[in-house]
Amino acid sequence: MKKLVEKYGFLWKSLLFVFVALMIYLLGDFPRRNALKETISLLTIISFILMINQFYLTRGFRFIDGKGRMSDIVRMHKLIGYLSVSILLIHPFLVVLPRQFEGGVKPITAFWEIISTYNNPAVLLGICGWAAILTMAVTSAYRRKLFKNYIKWRTFHGVLAIVSLTILGYHVLLLGRHSNLVMKALYLVLMAGGYVTIVRTYISDIRRGDKWRIRDSKSVEDSSLP
Amino acid sequence: MVVEQINGCIGCGTCVKVCPTDVFRLDSKSGKAIVKYPEDCQICHLCRLYCPVDAITITPEKSLPVIVSWG
Ligand code: SF4
Ligand code: SF4
């Protein structure tokens, strides 16, 4: 047990974020519906929080993650990433699923109504965000075939993550059934923290790269000396 | 108020069309549904049943079970 805690101790942030979101959900003044609808809502909230949490399961945070090894962090990053992306990808279909068991509008009609409504930007943002995370999932799955250079892959993945989460975040802030003021604040704080970390990591990468380039060029000059 | 909350409205306008007593309007600024004439509501639940994203919540105390034909 102690070993397990040491190995996966870095997951404390993920658990904390999910716990805070669950508390807001439980204590907030939200209309409670039937078990299926509430389960779908909870799954979506947890998946979105875990998607933001992906920024915190990266190199930028390894120094405050205690004894966690980078390979374990990467393994968890992949597992949580694929799980939460899968749930977010089926989210548009899950939203209309309960209609199958009720009178009124049928799921297929409701789905068509949703994707053909552009009265406010929220649905369009949702569609763009959906396409962005699908791209992220596919490029991650085929990364070795698509990218020969690891640094290029990492930059592409990081930038796409920022773009996807920004679009999805805006969609959630505009449309989220449980996006009250406190939940919105949680999303914004976590996203801002994640963005700052990833940008800081990339900037330090570039600086380090420059240093190495200067050092390398110096050593080339030195080696050319007689 | 009978329509208690509207959460996650996408602004499709279905509730405006289906409400027999014309309770809703689409807000031109936000593009979302608003309860304009709450006192006219007859608690028929049509808005709730036809909203594609299930955004409308009707006060439970004022709700009658909806009878829907099966099959
Ligand atoms: S319950 Fe019926 S009358 Fe009341 S707002 Fe909805 S559609 Fe209109
Ligand atoms: S039917 Fe639902 S989504 Fe459409 S405008 Fe009315 S409340 Fe909004």
Tab-separated table of N, CA and C in Angstrom, chain A residues 145-219:
chain	number	residue	atom	x	y	z
A	145	LYS	N	3.382	7.173	-35.963
A	145	LYS	CA	3.319	7.188	-37.431
A	145	LYS	C	3.315	8.616	-37.956
A	146	LEU	N	2.632	9.517	-37.211
A	146	LEU	CA	2.447	10.878	-37.711
A	146	LEU	C	3.636	11.798	-37.433
A	147	PHE	N	4.295	11.558	-36.308
A	147	PHE	CA	5.382	12.469	-35.922
A	147	PHE	C	6.667	11.686	-35.688
A	148	LYS	N	7.688	11.993	-36.464
A	148	LYS	CA	8.988	11.330	-36.264
A	148	LYS	C	9.753	12.050	-35.148
A	149	ASN	N	9.520	13.363	-35.069
A	149	ASN	CA	10.273	14.171	-34.105
A	149	ASN	C	9.445	14.363	-32.832
A	150	TYR	N	9.994	13.968	-31.686
A	150	TYR	CA	9.241	14.018	-30.429
A	150	TYR	C	8.912	15.458	-30.007
A	151	ILE	N	9.868	16.360	-30.177
A	151	ILE	CA	9.643	17.756	-29.750
A	151	ILE	C	8.482	18.371	-30.549
A	152	LYS	N	8.458	18.040	-31.856
A	152	LYS	CA	7.379	18.585	-32.698
A	152	LYS	C	6.027	18.039	-32.220
A	153	TRP	N	6.000	16.752	-31.911
A	153	TRP	CA	4.777	16.120	-31.419
A	153	TRP	C	4.299	16.787	-30.120
A	154	ARG	N	5.253	16.991	-29.205
A	154	ARG	CA	4.916	17.550	-27.899
A	154	ARG	C	4.343	18.962	-28.050
A	155	THR	N	4.958	19.746	-28.926
A	155	THR	CA	4.483	21.120	-29.140
A	155	THR	C	3.091	21.093	-29.772
A	156	PHE	N	2.915	20.233	-30.785
A	156	PHE	CA	1.613	20.120	-31.451
A	156	PHE	C	0.530	19.724	-30.440
A	157	HIS	N	0.835	18.725	-29.631
A	157	HIS	CA	-0.136	18.218	-28.661
A	157	HIS	C	-0.480	19.293	-27.620
A	158	GLY	N	0.527	19.991	-27.158
A	158	GLY	CA	0.318	21.039	-26.147
A	158	GLY	C	-0.529	22.178	-26.691
A	159	VAL	N	-0.198	22.632	-27.904
A	159	VAL	CA	-0.941	23.753	-28.494
A	159	VAL	C	-2.386	23.324	-28.761
A	160	LEU	N	-2.551	22.104	-29.292
A	160	LEU	CA	-3.907	21.607	-29.578
A	160	LEU	C	-4.710	21.460	-28.277
A	161	ALA	N	-4.029	21.063	-27.207
A	161	ALA	CA	-4.712	20.928	-25.911
A	161	ALA	C	-5.209	22.290	-25.435
A	162	ILE	N	-4.375	23.307	-25.586
A	162	ILE	CA	-4.778	24.654	-25.151
A	162	ILE	C	-5.971	25.132	-25.989
A	163	VAL	N	-5.876	24.934	-27.308
A	163	VAL	CA	-6.969	25.381	-28.203
A	163	VAL	C	-8.262	24.629	-27.851
A	164	SER	N	-8.189	23.296	-27.727
A	164	SER	CA	-9.386	22.479	-27.441
A	164	SER	C	-10.043	22.888	-26.133
A	165	LEU	N	-9.211	23.009	-25.093
A	165	LEU	CA	-9.770	23.324	-23.775
A	165	LEU	C	-10.349	24.733	-23.727
A	166	THR	N	-9.762	25.655	-24.493
A	166	THR	CA	-10.303	27.017	-24.522
A	166	THR	C	-11.691	26.993	-25.170
A	167	ILE	N	-11.802	26.279	-26.300
A	167	ILE	CA	-13.095	26.216	-27.000
A	167	ILE	C	-14.120	25.499	-26.122
A	168	LEU	N	-13.735	24.333	-25.590
A	168	LEU	CA	-14.668	23.567	-24.766
A	168	LEU	C	-15.032	24.313	-23.483
A	169	GLY	N	-14.033	24.997	-22.921
A	169	GLY	CA	-14.270	25.757	-21.693
A	169	GLY	C	-15.322	26.834	-21.923
A	170	TYR	N	-15.201	27.526	-23.061
A	170	TYR	CA	-16.165	28.579	-23.383
A	170	TYR	C	-17.562	27.963	-23.556
A	171	HIS	N	-17.603	26.817	-24.220
A	171	HIS	CA	-18.869	26.095	-24.422
A	171	HIS	C	-19.493	25.738	-23.061
A	172	VAL	N	-18.663	25.236	-22.156
A	172	VAL	CA	-19.156	24.822	-20.836
A	172	VAL	C	-19.626	26.037	-20.021
A	173	LEU	N	-18.870	27.133	-20.107
A	173	LEU	CA	-19.263	28.332	-19.354
A	173	LEU	C	-20.600	28.872	-19.860
A	174	LEU	N	-20.819	28.782	-21.181
A	174	LEU	CA	-22.065	29.313	-21.752
A	174	LEU	C	-23.257	28.383	-21.540
A	175	LEU	N	-23.011	27.068	-21.621
A	175	LEU	CA	-24.127	26.116	-21.675
A	175	LEU	C	-24.252	25.173	-20.491
A	176	GLY	N	-23.175	25.002	-19.748
A	176	GLY	CA	-23.165	23.968	-18.704
A	176	GLY	C	-24.349	24.100	-17.752
A	177	ARG	N	-25.083	23.024	-17.616
A	177	ARG	CA	-26.235	22.996	-16.715
A	177	ARG	C	-25.798	23.260	-15.271
A	178	HIS	N	-24.572	22.829	-14.936
A	178	HIS	CA	-24.092	22.999	-13.570
A	178	HIS	C	-23.030	24.084	-13.467
A	179	SER	N	-22.962	24.942	-14.491
A	179	SER	CA	-21.956	26.001	-14.463
A	179	SER	C	-22.483	27.217	-13.717
A	180	ASN	N	-22.567	27.101	-12.389
A	180	ASN	CA	-22.907	28.298	-11.616
A	180	ASN	C	-21.617	29.096	-11.401
A	181	LEU	N	-21.704	30.155	-10.641
A	181	LEU	CA	-20.556	31.039	-10.481
A	181	LEU	C	-19.343	30.305	-9.902
A	182	VAL	N	-19.585	29.463	-8.896
A	182	VAL	CA	-18.469	28.772	-8.220
A	182	VAL	C	-17.830	27.756	-9.180
A	183	MET	N	-18.682	27.010	-9.902
A	183	MET	CA	-18.145	26.012	-10.837
A	183	MET	C	-17.351	26.712	-11.941
A	184	LYS	N	-17.881	27.840	-12.427
A	184	LYS	CA	-17.171	28.592	-13.472
A	184	LYS	C	-15.805	29.035	-12.947
A	185	ALA	N	-15.793	29.527	-11.689
A	185	ALA	CA	-14.527	29.997	-11.102
A	185	ALA	C	-13.539	28.830	-11.021
A	186	LEU	N	-14.024	27.647	-10.625
A	186	LEU	CA	-13.140	26.478	-10.528
A	186	LEU	C	-12.527	26.154	-11.900
A	187	TYR	N	-13.383	26.084	-12.929
A	187	TYR	CA	-12.893	25.784	-14.273
A	187	TYR	C	-11.833	26.809	-14.703
A	188	LEU	N	-12.159	28.104	-14.478
A	188	LEU	CA	-11.259	29.155	-14.961
A	188	LEU	C	-9.912	29.118	-14.245
A	189	VAL	N	-9.959	28.924	-12.910
A	189	VAL	CA	-8.708	28.899	-12.138
A	189	VAL	C	-7.847	27.714	-12.584
A	190	LEU	N	-8.483	26.528	-12.722
A	190	LEU	CA	-7.715	25.340	-13.109
A	190	LEU	C	-7.148	25.479	-14.519
A	191	MET	N	-7.957	26.030	-15.425
A	191	MET	CA	-7.477	26.182	-16.798
A	191	MET	C	-6.328	27.193	-16.850
A	192	ALA	N	-6.472	28.308	-16.124
A	192	ALA	CA	-5.411	29.319	-16.119
A	192	ALA	C	-4.115	28.707	-15.570
A	193	GLY	N	-4.216	27.956	-14.477
A	193	GLY	CA	-3.043	27.302	-13.878
A	193	GLY	C	-2.377	26.360	-14.874
A	194	GLY	N	-3.192	25.583	-15.584
A	194	GLY	CA	-2.671	24.632	-16.565
A	194	GLY	C	-1.964	25.342	-17.711
A	195	TYR	N	-2.584	26.406	-18.216
A	195	TYR	CA	-1.999	27.141	-19.352
A	195	TYR	C	-0.655	27.758	-18.954
A	196	VAL	N	-0.644	28.394	-17.763
A	196	VAL	CA	0.595	29.056	-17.319
A	196	VAL	C	1.712	28.013	-17.241
A	197	THR	N	1.400	26.847	-16.688
A	197	THR	CA	2.429	25.814	-16.532
A	197	THR	C	2.975	25.359	-17.876
A	198	ILE	N	2.059	25.089	-18.806
A	198	ILE	CA	2.523	24.547	-20.089
A	198	ILE	C	3.326	25.604	-20.858
A	199	VAL	N	2.863	26.857	-20.814
A	199	VAL	CA	3.594	27.916	-21.526
A	199	VAL	C	4.967	28.107	-20.886
A	200	ARG	N	4.995	28.091	-19.532
A	200	ARG	CA	6.270	28.253	-18.827
A	200	ARG	C	7.243	27.125	-19.200
A	201	THR	N	6.722	25.899	-19.287
A	201	THR	CA	7.579	24.758	-19.635
A	201	THR	C	8.146	24.932	-21.041
A	202	TYR	N	7.290	25.374	-21.978
A	202	TYR	CA	7.757	25.536	-23.355
A	202	TYR	C	8.795	26.647	-23.445
A	203	ILE	N	8.550	27.748	-22.693
A	203	ILE	CA	9.517	28.852	-22.748
A	203	ILE	C	10.864	28.386	-22.192
A	204	SER	N	10.827	27.637	-21.081
A	204	SER	CA	12.104	27.184	-20.511
A	204	SER	C	12.780	26.189	-21.459
A	205	ASP	N	11.985	25.414	-22.228
A	205	ASP	CA	12.551	24.495	-23.230
A	205	ASP	C	13.322	25.283	-24.290
A	206	ILE	N	12.661	26.377	-24.749
A	206	ILE	CA	13.282	27.182	-25.812
A	206	ILE	C	14.589	27.789	-25.303
A	207	ARG	N	14.532	28.319	-24.038
A	207	ARG	CA	15.742	28.941	-23.465
A	207	ARG	C	16.868	27.926	-23.368
A	208	ARG	N	16.490	26.727	-22.860
A	208	ARG	CA	17.494	25.677	-22.700
A	208	ARG	C	18.063	25.287	-24.065
A	209	GLY	N	17.170	25.216	-25.058
A	209	GLY	CA	17.589	24.878	-26.421
A	209	GLY	C	18.580	25.895	-26.940
A	210	ASP	N	18.296	27.211	-26.656
A	210	ASP	CA	19.193	28.279	-27.097
A	210	ASP	C	20.555	28.126	-26.457
A	211	LYS	N	20.530	27.834	-25.118
A	211	LYS	CA	21.802	27.689	-24.394
A	211	LYS	C	22.639	26.587	-25.040
A	212	TRP	N	21.942	25.448	-25.325
A	212	TRP	CA	22.662	24.321	-25.902
A	212	TRP	C	23.217	24.665	-27.280
A	213	ARG	N	22.360	25.428	-28.031
A	213	ARG	CA	22.807	25.800	-29.378
A	213	ARG	C	24.071	26.651	-29.294
A	214	ILE	N	24.051	27.643	-28.328
A	214	ILE	CA	25.218	28.531	-28.173
A	214	ILE	C	26.437	27.693	-27.769
A	215	ARG	N	26.198	26.765	-26.778
A	215	ARG	CA	27.300	25.933	-26.288
A	215	ARG	C	27.867	25.075	-27.425
A	216	ASP	N	26.907	24.503	-28.215
A	216	ASP	CA	27.333	23.642	-29.316
A	216	ASP	C	28.152	24.421	-30.338
A	217	SER	N	27.639	25.657	-30.665
A	217	SER	CA	28.355	26.425	-31.685
A	217	SER	C	29.740	26.829	-31.177
A	218	LYS	N	29.814	27.108	-29.830
A	218	LYS	CA	31.121	27.468	-29.250
A	218	LYS	C	32.082	26.294	-29.377
A	219	SER	N	31.549	25.100	-29.032
A	219	SER	CA	32.439	23.943	-29.062
A	219	SER	C	32.887	23.645	-30.495
